[in-house]
Short mmCIF file of C-alpha atoms in Angstrom, two decimals:
data_model
loop_
_atom_site.label_atom_id
_atom_site.label_comp_id
_atom_site.label_asym_id
_atom_site.label_seq_id
_atom_site.Cartn_x
_atom_site.Cartn_y
_atom_site.Cartn_z
CA MET X 868 53.92 102.83 112.63
CA ALA X 869 56.17 102.67 109.60
CA ARG X 870 59.76 101.48 109.53
CA ILE X 871 62.67 102.37 107.32
CA VAL X 872 65.27 99.66 106.83
CA VAL X 873 68.91 100.54 106.26
CA ASP X 874 71.31 97.80 105.12
CA VAL X 875 75.05 98.38 105.36
CA MET X 876 77.71 96.07 103.93
CA PRO X 877 81.50 96.07 104.00
CA LYS X 878 83.01 97.49 100.83
CA PRO X 879 84.04 94.68 98.44
CA GLU X 880 87.75 95.37 98.95
CA ILE X 881 87.47 95.09 102.77
CA LEU X 882 88.20 91.71 104.34
CA ASP X 883 85.24 90.17 106.15
CA PRO X 884 86.55 87.76 108.82
CA GLN X 885 83.06 87.06 110.18
CA GLY X 886 81.84 86.09 106.72
CA LYS X 887 84.85 83.83 106.24
CA ALA X 888 84.22 82.13 109.59
CA ILE X 889 80.58 81.54 108.66
CA VAL X 890 81.39 80.02 105.27
CA ARG X 891 84.00 77.74 106.88
CA ALA X 892 81.39 76.56 109.42
CA PHE X 893 78.72 75.72 106.83
CA PRO X 894 80.10 72.28 105.86
CA HIS X 895 80.04 71.22 109.53
CA GLN X 896 76.28 71.75 109.40
CA GLY X 897 75.90 69.93 106.08
CA ILE X 898 75.50 73.19 104.14
CA THR X 899 77.55 73.01 100.95
CA ALA X 900 75.70 75.24 98.49
CA PHE X 901 77.56 78.46 99.33
CA SER X 902 81.12 79.44 98.54
CA GLY X 903 81.16 82.87 100.17
CA VAL X 904 79.49 85.01 102.82
CA ARG X 905 79.61 88.74 103.49
CA GLN X 906 78.14 89.85 106.81
CA GLY X 907 76.56 93.26 107.08
CA LYS X 908 74.34 95.29 109.38
CA ARG X 909 70.62 96.03 109.29
CA PHE X 910 69.01 98.97 111.06
CA GLU X 911 65.25 99.50 111.47
CA LEU X 912 64.23 103.10 112.03
CA GLU X 913 60.72 103.54 113.45
CA VAL X 914 58.73 106.49 112.13
CA ASP X 915 55.74 108.01 113.89
CA GLY X 916 53.46 109.12 111.08
CA GLU X 917 53.89 109.06 107.34
CA VAL X 918 57.20 108.36 105.61
CA THR X 919 57.65 111.35 103.33
CA GLU X 920 60.50 112.11 100.93
CA ASP X 921 61.96 114.39 103.61
CA VAL X 922 61.92 111.56 106.16
CA LEU X 923 63.58 109.22 103.64
CA ALA X 924 66.21 111.86 102.89
CA THR X 925 66.89 112.17 106.62
CA ALA X 926 67.21 108.38 106.89
CA ARG X 927 69.69 108.34 103.99
CA HIS X 928 71.69 111.12 105.65
CA ALA X 929 71.72 109.22 108.97
CA ALA X 930 72.77 106.05 107.12
CA GLU X 931 75.70 107.77 105.43
CA THR X 932 76.89 109.76 108.45
CA MET X 933 76.05 107.74 111.56
CA LEU X 934 74.98 104.19 110.75
CA SER X 935 77.90 103.37 108.47
CA ASN X 936 81.61 104.00 108.32
CA PRO X 937 82.05 105.36 104.77
CA VAL X 938 85.73 104.39 104.74
CA ILE X 939 84.98 100.66 104.93
CA GLU X 940 81.21 100.29 104.40
CA ASP X 941 78.58 101.01 101.76
CA VAL X 942 74.92 101.78 102.43
CA VAL X 943 73.29 99.32 100.05
CA ASN X 944 69.60 99.84 100.85
CA VAL X 945 67.29 102.40 102.41
CA SER X 946 63.67 101.33 102.05
CA VAL X 947 60.28 101.50 103.74
CA ILE X 948 58.66 98.35 105.09
CA ASP X 949 55.33 97.84 106.75
CA ASP X 950 54.45 95.34 109.44
CA SER X 951 52.64 93.04 107.00
CA ASP X 952 55.93 92.54 105.09
CA SER X 953 57.84 91.43 108.20
CA ALA X 954 55.03 89.13 109.36
CA GLU X 955 55.39 87.06 106.19
CA ALA X 956 59.16 86.58 106.51
#
């Protein structure tokens, strides 16, 4: 079974209170290497069968129309992964 991953992020001009809260919490955990965080969303779409260009086009359409709010978010990635990629992470 193949999976298509869709990553959605807030547009750069949109405030990200969750990201700000995370970056403020880092020093309390001894993490000082990062000066900013933007929190987004990740969707994994399971595909029965082969991922064709038509299936990818449908995933892009779903990402733009249902998985993101185009007023405040950008779809930054639509890609195919296989199970061997996720097992290594």
